[in-house]
Coordinates of C-alpha atoms and ligand atoms in Angstrom, one line a residue:
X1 CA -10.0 109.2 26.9
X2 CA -7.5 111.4 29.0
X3 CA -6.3 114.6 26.7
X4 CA -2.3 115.0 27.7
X5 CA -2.0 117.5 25.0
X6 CA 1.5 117.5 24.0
X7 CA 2.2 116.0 20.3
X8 CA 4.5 113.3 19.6
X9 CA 5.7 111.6 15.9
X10 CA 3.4 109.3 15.0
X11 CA 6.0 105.4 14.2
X12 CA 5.6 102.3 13.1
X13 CA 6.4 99.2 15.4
X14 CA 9.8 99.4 15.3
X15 CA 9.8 103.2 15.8
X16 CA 10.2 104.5 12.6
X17 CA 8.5 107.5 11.2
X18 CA 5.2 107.8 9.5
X19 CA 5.0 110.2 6.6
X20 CA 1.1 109.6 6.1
X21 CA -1.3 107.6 7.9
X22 CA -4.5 108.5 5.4
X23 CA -3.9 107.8 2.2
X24 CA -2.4 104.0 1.1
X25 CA 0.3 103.9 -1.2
X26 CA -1.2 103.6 -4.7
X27 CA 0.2 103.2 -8.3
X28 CA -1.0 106.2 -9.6
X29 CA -4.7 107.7 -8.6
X30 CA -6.8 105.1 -9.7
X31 CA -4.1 102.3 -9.2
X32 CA -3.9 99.8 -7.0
X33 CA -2.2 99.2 -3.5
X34 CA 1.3 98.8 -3.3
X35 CA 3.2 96.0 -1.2
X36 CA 6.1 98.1 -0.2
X37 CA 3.2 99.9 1.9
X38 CA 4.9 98.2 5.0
X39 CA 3.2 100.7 6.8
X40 CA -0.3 99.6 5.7
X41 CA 0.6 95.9 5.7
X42 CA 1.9 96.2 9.2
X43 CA -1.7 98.0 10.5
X44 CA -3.3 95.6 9.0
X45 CA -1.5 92.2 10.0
X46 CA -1.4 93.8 13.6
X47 CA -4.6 94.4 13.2
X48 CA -5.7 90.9 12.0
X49 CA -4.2 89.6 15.2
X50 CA -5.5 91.7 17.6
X51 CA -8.2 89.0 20.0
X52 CA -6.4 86.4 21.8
X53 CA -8.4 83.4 23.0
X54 CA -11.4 84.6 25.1
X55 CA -11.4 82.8 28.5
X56 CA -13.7 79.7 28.4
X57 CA -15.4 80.3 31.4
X58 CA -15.9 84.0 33.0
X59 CA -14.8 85.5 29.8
X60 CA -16.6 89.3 30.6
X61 CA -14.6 91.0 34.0
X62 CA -13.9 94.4 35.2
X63 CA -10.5 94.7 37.2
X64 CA -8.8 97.6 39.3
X65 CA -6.2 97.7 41.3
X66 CA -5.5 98.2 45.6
X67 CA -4.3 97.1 48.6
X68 CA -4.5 95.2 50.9
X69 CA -4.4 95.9 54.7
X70 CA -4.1 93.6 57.6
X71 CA -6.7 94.6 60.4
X72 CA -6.1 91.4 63.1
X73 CA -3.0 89.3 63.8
X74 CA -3.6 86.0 62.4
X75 CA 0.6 85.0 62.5
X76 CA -0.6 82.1 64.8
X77 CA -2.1 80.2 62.3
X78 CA -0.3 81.5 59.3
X79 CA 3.2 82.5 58.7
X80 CA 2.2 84.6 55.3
X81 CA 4.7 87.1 55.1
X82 CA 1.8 89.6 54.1
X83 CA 0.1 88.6 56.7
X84 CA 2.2 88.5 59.5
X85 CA 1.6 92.0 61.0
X86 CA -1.4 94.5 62.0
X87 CA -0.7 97.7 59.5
X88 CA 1.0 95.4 56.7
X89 CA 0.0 96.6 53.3
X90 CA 0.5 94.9 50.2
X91 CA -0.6 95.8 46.2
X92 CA -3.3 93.9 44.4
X93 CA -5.1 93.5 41.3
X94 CA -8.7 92.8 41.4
X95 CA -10.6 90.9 38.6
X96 CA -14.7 90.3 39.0
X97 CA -16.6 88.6 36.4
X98 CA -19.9 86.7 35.0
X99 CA -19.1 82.6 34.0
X100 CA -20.9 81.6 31.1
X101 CA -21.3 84.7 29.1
X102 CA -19.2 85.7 26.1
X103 CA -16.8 88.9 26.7
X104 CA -20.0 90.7 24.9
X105 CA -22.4 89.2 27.5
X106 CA -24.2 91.5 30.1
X107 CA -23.1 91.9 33.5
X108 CA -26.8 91.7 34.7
X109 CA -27.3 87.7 34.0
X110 CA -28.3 85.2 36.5
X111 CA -24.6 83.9 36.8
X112 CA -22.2 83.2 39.6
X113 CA -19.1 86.3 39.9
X114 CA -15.5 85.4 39.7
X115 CA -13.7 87.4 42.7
X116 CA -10.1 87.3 42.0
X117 CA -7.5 88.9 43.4
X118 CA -3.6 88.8 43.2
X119 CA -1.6 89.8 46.1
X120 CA 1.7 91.2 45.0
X121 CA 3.7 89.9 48.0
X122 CA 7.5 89.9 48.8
X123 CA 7.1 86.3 48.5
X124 CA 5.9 86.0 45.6
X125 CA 2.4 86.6 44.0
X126 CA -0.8 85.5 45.8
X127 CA -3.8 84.6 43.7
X128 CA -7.1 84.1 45.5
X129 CA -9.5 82.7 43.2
X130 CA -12.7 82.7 44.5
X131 CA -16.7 83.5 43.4
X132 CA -19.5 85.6 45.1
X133 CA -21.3 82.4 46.3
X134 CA -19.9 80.2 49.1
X135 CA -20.5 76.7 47.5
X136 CA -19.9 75.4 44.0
X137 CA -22.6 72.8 42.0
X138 CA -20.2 70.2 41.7
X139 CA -17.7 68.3 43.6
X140 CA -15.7 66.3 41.4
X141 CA -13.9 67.7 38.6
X142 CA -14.1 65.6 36.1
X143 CA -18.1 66.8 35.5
X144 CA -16.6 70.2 35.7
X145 CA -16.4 70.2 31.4
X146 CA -20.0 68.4 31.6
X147 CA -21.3 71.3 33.7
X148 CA -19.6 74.3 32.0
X149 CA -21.1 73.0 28.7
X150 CA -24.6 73.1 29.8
X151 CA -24.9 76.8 30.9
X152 CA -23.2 77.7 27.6
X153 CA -24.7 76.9 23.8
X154 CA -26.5 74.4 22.5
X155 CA -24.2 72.8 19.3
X156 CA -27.1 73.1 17.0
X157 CA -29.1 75.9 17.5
X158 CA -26.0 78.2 19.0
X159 CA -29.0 79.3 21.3
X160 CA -28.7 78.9 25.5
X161 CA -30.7 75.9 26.2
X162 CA -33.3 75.8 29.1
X163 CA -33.0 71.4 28.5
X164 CA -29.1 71.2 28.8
X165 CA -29.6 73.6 31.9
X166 CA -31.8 71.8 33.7
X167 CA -31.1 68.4 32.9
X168 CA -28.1 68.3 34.0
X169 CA -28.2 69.8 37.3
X170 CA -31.3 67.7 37.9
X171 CA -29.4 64.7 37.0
X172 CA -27.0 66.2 39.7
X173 CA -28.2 66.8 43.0
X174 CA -25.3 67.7 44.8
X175 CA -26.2 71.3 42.6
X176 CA -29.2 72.1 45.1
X177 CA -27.7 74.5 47.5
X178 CA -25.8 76.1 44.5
X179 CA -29.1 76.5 42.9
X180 CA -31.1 77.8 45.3
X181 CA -28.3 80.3 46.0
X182 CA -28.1 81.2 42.5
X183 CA -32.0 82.0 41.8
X184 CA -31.8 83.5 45.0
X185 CA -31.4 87.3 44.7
X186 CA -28.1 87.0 45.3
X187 CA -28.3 85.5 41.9
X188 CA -28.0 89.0 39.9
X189 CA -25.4 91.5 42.3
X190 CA -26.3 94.9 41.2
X191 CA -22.7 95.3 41.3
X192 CA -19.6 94.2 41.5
X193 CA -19.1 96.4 44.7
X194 CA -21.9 95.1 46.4
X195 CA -21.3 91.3 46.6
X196 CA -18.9 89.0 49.1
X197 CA -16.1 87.2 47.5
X198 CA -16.1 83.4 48.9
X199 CA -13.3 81.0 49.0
X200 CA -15.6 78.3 48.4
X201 CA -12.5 75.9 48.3
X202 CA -11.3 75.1 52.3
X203 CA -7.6 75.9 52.2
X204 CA -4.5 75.1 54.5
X205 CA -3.0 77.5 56.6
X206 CA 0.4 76.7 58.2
X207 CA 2.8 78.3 60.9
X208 CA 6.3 78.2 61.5
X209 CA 5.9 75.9 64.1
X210 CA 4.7 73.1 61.3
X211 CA 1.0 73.8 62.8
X212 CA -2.1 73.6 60.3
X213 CA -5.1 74.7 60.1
X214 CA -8.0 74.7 57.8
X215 CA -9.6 77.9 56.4
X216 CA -12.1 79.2 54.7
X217 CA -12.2 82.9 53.2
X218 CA -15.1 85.7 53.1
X219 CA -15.0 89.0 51.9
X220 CA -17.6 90.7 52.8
X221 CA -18.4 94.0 51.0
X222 CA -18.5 97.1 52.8
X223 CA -21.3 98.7 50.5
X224 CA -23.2 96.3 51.9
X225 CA -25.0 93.4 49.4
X226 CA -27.7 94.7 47.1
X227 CA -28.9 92.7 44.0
X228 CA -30.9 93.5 41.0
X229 CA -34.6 91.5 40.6
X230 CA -35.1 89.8 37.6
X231 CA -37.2 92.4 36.3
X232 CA -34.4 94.7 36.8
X233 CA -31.7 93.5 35.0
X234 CA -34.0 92.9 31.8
X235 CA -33.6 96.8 32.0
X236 CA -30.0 96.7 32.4
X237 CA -29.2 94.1 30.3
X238 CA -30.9 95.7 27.3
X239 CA -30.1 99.6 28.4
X240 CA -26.5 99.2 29.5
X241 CA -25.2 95.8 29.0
X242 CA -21.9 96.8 31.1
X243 CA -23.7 98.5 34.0
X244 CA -20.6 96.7 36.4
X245 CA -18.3 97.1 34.5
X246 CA -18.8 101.0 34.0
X247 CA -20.1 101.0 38.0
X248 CA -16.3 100.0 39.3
X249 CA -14.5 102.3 37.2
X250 CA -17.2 105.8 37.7
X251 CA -16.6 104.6 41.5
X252 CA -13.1 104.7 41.4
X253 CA -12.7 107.9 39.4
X254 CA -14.8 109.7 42.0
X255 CA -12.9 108.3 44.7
X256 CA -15.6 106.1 46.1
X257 CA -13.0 103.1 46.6
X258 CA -14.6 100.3 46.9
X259 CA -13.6 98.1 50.3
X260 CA -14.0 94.4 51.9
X261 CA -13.3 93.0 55.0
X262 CA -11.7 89.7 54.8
X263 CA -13.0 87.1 57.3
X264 CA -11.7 83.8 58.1
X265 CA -13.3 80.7 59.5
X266 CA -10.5 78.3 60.8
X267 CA -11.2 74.6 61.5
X268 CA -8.1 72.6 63.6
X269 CA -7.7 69.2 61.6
X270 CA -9.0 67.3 64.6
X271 CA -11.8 69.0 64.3
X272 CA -12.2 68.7 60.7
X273 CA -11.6 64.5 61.7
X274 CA -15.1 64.5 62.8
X275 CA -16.9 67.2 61.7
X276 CA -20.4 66.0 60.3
X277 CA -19.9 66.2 56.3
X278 CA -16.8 65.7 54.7
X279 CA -15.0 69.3 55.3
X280 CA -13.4 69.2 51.9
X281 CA -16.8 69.2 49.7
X282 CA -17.1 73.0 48.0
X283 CA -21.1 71.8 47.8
X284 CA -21.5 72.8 51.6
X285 CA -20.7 75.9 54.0
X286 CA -19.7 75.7 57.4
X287 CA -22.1 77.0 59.6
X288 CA -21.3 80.4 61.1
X289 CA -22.0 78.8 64.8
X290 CA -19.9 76.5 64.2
X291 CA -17.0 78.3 62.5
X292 CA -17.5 82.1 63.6
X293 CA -15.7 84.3 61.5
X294 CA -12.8 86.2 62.4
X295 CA -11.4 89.4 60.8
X296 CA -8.1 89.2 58.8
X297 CA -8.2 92.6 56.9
X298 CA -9.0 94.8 54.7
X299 CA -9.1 94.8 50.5
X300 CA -9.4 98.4 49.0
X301 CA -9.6 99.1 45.3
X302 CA -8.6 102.7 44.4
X303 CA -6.7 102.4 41.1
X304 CA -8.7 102.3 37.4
X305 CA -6.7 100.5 34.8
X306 CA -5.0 103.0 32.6
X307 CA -5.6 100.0 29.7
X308 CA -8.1 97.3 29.8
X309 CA -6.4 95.0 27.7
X310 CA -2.8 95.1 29.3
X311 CA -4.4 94.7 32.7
X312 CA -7.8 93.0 32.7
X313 CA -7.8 90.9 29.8
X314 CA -4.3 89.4 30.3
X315 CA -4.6 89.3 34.2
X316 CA -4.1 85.7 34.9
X317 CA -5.1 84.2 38.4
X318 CA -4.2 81.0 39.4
X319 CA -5.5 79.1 42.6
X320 CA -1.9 76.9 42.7
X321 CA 0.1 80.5 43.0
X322 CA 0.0 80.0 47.0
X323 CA 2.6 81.6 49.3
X324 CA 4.4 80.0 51.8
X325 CA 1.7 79.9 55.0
X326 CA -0.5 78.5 52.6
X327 CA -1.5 75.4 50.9
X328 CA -4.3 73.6 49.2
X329 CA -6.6 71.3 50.7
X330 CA -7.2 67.8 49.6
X331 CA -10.4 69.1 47.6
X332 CA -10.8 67.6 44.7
X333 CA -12.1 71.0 42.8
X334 CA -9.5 72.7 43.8
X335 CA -6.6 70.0 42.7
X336 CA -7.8 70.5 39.3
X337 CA -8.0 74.3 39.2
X338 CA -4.4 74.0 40.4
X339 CA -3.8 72.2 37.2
X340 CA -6.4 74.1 35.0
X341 CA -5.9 77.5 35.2
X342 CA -2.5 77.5 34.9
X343 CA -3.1 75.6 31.5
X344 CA -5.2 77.6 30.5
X345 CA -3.2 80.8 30.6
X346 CA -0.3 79.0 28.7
X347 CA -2.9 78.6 25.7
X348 CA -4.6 82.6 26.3
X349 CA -1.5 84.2 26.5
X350 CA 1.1 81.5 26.5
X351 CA 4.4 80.2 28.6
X352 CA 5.6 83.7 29.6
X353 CA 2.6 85.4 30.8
X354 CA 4.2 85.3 34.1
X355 CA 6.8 88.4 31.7
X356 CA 3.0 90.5 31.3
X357 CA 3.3 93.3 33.5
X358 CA -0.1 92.8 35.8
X359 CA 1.5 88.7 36.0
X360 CA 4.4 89.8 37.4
X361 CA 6.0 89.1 40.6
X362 CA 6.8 92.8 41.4
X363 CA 7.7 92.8 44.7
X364 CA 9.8 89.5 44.4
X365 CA 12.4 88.7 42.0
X366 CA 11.6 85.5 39.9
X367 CA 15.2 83.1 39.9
X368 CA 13.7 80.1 38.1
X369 CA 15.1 78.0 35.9
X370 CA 12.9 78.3 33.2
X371 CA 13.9 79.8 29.8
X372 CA 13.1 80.9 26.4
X373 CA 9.6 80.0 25.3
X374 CA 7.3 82.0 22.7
X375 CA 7.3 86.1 23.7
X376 CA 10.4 86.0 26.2
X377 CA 10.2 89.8 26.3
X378 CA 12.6 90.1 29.1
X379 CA 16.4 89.5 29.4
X380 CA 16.5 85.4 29.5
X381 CA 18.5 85.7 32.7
X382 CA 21.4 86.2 30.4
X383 CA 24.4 84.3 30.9
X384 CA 22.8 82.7 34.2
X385 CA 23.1 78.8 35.0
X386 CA 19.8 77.5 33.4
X387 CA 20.1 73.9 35.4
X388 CA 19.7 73.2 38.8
X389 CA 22.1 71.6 40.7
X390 CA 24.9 73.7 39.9
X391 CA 27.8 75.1 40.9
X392 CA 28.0 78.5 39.4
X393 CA 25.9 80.5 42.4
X394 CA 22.7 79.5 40.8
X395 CA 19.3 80.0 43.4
X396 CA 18.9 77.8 45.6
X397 CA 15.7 76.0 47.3
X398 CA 14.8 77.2 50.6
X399 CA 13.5 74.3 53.4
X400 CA 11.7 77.0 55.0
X401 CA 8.9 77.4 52.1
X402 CA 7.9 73.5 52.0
X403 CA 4.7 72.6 53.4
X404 CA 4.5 71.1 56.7
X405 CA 3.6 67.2 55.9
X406 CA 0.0 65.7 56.7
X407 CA -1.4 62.1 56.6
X408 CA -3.3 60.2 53.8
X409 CA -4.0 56.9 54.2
X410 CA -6.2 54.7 51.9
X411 CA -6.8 52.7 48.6
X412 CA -6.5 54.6 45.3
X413 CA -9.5 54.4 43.8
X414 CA -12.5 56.5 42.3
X415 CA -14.2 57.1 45.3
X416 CA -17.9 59.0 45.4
X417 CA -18.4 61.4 48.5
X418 CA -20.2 59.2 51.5
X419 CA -22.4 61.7 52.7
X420 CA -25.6 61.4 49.8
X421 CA -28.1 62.5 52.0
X422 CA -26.4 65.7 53.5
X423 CA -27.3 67.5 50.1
X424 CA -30.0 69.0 51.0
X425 CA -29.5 69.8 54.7
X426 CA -27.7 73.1 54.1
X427 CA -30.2 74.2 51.3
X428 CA -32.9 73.6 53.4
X429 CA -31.8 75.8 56.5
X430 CA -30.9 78.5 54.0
X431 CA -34.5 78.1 52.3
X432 CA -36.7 77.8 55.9
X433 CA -34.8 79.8 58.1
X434 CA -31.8 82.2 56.7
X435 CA -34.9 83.2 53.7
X436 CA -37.7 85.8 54.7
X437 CA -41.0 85.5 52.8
X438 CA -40.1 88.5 50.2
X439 CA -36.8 86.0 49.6
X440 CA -39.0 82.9 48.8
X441 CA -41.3 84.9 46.5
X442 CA -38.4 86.1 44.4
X443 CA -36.3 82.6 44.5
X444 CA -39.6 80.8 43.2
X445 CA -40.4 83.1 40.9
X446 CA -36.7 83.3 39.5
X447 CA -36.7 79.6 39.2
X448 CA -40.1 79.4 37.7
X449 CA -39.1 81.8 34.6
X450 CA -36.1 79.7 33.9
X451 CA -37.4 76.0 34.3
X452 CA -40.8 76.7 32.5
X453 CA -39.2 76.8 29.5
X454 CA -37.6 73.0 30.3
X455 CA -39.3 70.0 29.1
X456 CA -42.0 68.5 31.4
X457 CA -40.2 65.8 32.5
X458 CA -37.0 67.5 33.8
X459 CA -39.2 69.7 35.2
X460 CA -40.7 67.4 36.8
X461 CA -37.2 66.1 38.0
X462 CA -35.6 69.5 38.8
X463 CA -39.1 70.3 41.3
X464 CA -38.6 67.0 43.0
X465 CA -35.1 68.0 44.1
X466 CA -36.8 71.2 45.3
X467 CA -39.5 69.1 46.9
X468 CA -36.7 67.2 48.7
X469 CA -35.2 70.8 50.5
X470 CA -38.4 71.3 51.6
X471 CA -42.2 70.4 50.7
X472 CA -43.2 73.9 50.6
X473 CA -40.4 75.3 47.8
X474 CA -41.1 72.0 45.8
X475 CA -44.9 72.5 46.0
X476 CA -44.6 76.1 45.0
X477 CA -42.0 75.8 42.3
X478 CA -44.5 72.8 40.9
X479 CA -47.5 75.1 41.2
X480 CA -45.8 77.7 39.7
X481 CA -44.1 75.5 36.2
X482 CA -47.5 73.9 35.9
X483 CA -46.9 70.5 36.7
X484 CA -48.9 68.3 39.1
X485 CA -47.1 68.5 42.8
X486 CA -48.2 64.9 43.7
X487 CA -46.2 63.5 40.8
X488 CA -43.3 66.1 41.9
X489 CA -44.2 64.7 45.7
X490 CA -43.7 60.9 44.5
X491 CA -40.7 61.4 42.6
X492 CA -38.9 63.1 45.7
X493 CA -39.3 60.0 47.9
X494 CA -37.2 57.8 45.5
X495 CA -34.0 57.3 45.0
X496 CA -32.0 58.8 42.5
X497 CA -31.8 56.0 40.3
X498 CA -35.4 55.5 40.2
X499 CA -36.3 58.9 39.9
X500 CA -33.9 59.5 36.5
X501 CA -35.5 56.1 35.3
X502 CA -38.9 57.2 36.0
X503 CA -38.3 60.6 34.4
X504 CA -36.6 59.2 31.4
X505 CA -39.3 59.7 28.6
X506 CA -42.6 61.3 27.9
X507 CA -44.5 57.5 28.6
X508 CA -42.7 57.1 32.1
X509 CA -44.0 60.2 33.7
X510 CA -47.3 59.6 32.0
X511 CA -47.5 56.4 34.1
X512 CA -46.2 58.1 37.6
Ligands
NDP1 P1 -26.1 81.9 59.6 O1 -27.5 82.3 59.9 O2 -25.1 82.1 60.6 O3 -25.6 82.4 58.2 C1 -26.5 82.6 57.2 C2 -25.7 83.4 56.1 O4 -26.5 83.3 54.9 C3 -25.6 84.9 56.3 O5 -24.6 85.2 57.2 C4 -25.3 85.4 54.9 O6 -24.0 85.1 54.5 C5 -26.1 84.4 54.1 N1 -27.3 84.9 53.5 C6 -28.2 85.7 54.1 N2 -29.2 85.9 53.2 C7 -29.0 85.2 52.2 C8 -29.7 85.0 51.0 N3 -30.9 85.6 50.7 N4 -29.2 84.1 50.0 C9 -28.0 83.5 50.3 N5 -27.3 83.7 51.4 C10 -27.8 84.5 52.3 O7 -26.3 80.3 59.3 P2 -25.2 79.2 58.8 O8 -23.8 79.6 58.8 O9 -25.6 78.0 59.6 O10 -25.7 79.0 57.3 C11 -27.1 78.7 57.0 C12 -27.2 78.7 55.5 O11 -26.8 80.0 55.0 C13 -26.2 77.8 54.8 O12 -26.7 76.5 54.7 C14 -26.0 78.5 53.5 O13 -27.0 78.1 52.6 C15 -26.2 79.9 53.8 N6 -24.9 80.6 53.9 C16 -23.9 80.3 54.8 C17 -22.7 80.9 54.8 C18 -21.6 80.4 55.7 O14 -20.4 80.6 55.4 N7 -21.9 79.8 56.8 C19 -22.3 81.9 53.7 C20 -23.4 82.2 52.9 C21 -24.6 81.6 52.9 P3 -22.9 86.3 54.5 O15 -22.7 86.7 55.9 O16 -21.7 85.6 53.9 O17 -23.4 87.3 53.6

């Protein structure tokens, strides 16, 4: 704690003087506590109050605050106000985080990072809301709840489950490349410093001229990537259970700021028209070849948090706080984080937490027409018009910020993506020719120390979706849980239906 050695009288909440903050106020010297302690009531009450929901999901983070630098001129396929010149800076706030872990948990697990970041632009705030992997282990939203719950506790023993792990993302296979990349070594960063923050979601970018475009963002670290083995983060995880968190602050104090370059790939939507696999799946990456990235800036983080709580734990990122310039895509992940996170904010820190400081829109002024609500800490807009139309000088809409309009045609319906057998393509490239032989080694023996402790027949099911990537990982990854790679062999050449129905009990994988 910083010493700033000059004294000052010691209050309650409302600012009024404390006469003694050691001794309760008692009826005599044996008696007991007195109500009219209001001092002592109003510790403890405060006190009593003091956690506010954890977040579901990535629940543990570190945060810091930067800038944000523009490096190339990208104003032809974006009209982003902070990003329409070479030299443009603009404030952020960082947040990086594990998913499934408690706010206790250690940053060393096997877990994919959150890599937020809010740009505090002059139109408005900018939350990117992205993860250090490129690709997510889902594509529709509504397993999203399904998913989360797995990697979380078992409601009976309260223990992390190796069966509700594995069963369901073998019961999913669109969660290959995900997995792979996960019990890959990019699986544990060894920091938050030394990992790429991924967009995962394709976005829309739009110019002035009503142009789109469809992106996809990469920040790459600077400190280059580094990861911990398993082995390594046993060490960590017992020794120093917040060696990331503790990492990104020492760094910044020292005034080793932390840096990324931002890439872009950009897709035109004709392009995206007939591009092999459906452009709008978060399961899949576009290939570099393809796609090349191309610089956009640079993210810097040189400013510790004077107080975690005001800044990292009530920092709330949302993916639907875009800027004009950009837009979602039609993804359907990303629809419901548009929805989701905002909700969930309103229950963590309720309907104002656009008033808590690190929220704000500090570099543009907020003329809604919202009011009141729980915790209004700011002036209500006073005497303002609080309807809209009106005729009393209220704000205004502005034509310029709509999005430009693009084309949907179809049927509603519940429609499954129609590209089945593209699931394992991307994998299989990363596994056979983006992997060296030191890579393999450690993703097959990070996968092996997970799934041995799954029953034998979904490890039996989870090996055949190895199997499918590629013979040699699913022959391995058999070898290696102890279960016969002919049956794993078998059940990788049927379909999915009849491998779950094969794998559904102890007497049907007898009889493969
Ligand atoms: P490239 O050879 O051009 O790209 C491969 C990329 O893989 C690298 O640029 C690097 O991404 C990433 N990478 C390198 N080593 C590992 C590792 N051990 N674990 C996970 N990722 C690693 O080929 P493609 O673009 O055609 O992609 C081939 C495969 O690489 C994909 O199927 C996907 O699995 C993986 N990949 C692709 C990315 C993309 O956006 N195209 C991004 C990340 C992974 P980076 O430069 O971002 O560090």
């Amino acid at each position: 704690m910083k010493n700033k050695n000059h004294k000052k009288r010691l209050t309650t909440a409302f600012g009024i003087p404390v006469g003694d903050d050691q001794n309760s106020l008692t009826a005599g010297n044996r008696g007991p506590v007195l109500m009219q302690d209001v001092h002592l009531l109003e510790k403890l009450g405060h006190f009593d109050r003091e956690r506010i929901p954890e977040r579901v999901v990535h629940a543990k983070g570190a945060g810091a605050g930067g800038y944000f630098e523009v490096t190339s001129d990208v104003s032809k396929y974006t009209k982003a106000d902070f990003l329409s010149k070479v030299g443009k800076k603009t404030e952020v706030f960082a947040r990086f985080s594990t998913v499934g872990g408690e706010k206790g948990s250690a940053d060393a697990e096997r877990d994919p990072r959150g890599f937020a970041v809010k740009f505090y632009t002059e139109e408005g705030n900018y939350d990117f809301v992205g993860n250090n992997t490129p690709v997510f282990f889902i594509r529709d939203p509504l397993k999203f709840s399904d998913f989360i719950h797995t990697q979380k506790r078992n409601p009976s023993t309260n223990c992390k489950d190796p069966d509700m792990f594995w069963d369901f993302l073998s019961l999913t296979p669109e969660s290959i490349h995900q997995v792979t990349i996960l019990f890959s070594d990019r699986g544990i960063p060894a920091t938050y410093r030394h990992m790429n923050g991924y967009s995962s979601h394709t976005f829309m970018w739009y110019n002035d001229k009503e142009e789109y475009f469809w992106v996809q963002y990469h920040f790459k670290t600077d400190q280059k990537i580094k990861n911990l083995t398993r082995q390594d983060a046993e060490i960590f995880k017992g020794k120093d259970p917040d060696h990331a968190t503790r990492d990104l602050y020492d760094a910044i104090e020292k005034g080793e700021y932390p840096s990324w370059t931002l890439q872009v790939q950009i897709m035109t939507p004709e392009e995206a028209e007939d591009y092999r696999f459906d452009i709008f799946d978060i399961t899949k990456v576009w290939p570099h070849a393809d796609f090349p990235p191309r610089e956009v800036g640079r993210l810097v983080l040189n400013r510790n948090p004077d107080n975690y709580f005001a800044e990292v734990e009530q920092a709330a990122f949302s993916p639907g706080n875009l800027v004009p310039g950009i837009a979602p895509s039609p993804d359907k992940m990303l629809q419901a984080r548009l929805f989701s996170y905002h909700d969930t904010h309103i229950h963590r820190l309720g309907p104002n937490y656009h008033l808590i400081p690190v929220n704000t829109s500090k570099n543009a002024q907020e003329n809604s027409y919202q009011r009141d609500g729980l915790m209004r800490t700011d002036k209500n807009f006073g005497g303002k018009p609080n309807y809209w139309p009106n005729s009393f000088n209220g704000p205004e809409p502005d034509e310029t910020a709509k999005q430009p309009p693009f084309k949907i045609l179809g049927k509603v319906d519940r429609y499954p993506f129609t590209h089945p057998n593209d699931d394992f393509i991307q994998p299989r490239a990363l596994y056979r020719d983006v992997m060296k032989d030191m890579d393999r080694d450690h993703l097959i023996g990070n996968i092996v120390d997970h799934l041995s402790n799954a029953q034998k027949r979904i490890k039996l099911r989870q090996a055949a979706l190895f199997y499918k990537v590629d013979p040699d990982y699913g022959r391995r990854v058999a070898e290696g849980i102890g279960v016969d790679p002919k049956k794993v062999e078998k059940l990788s050449k049927m379909s999915n239906e009849e491998r779950v129905k094969a794998t559904s009990s102890d007497d049907t994988i007898r009889n493969l």
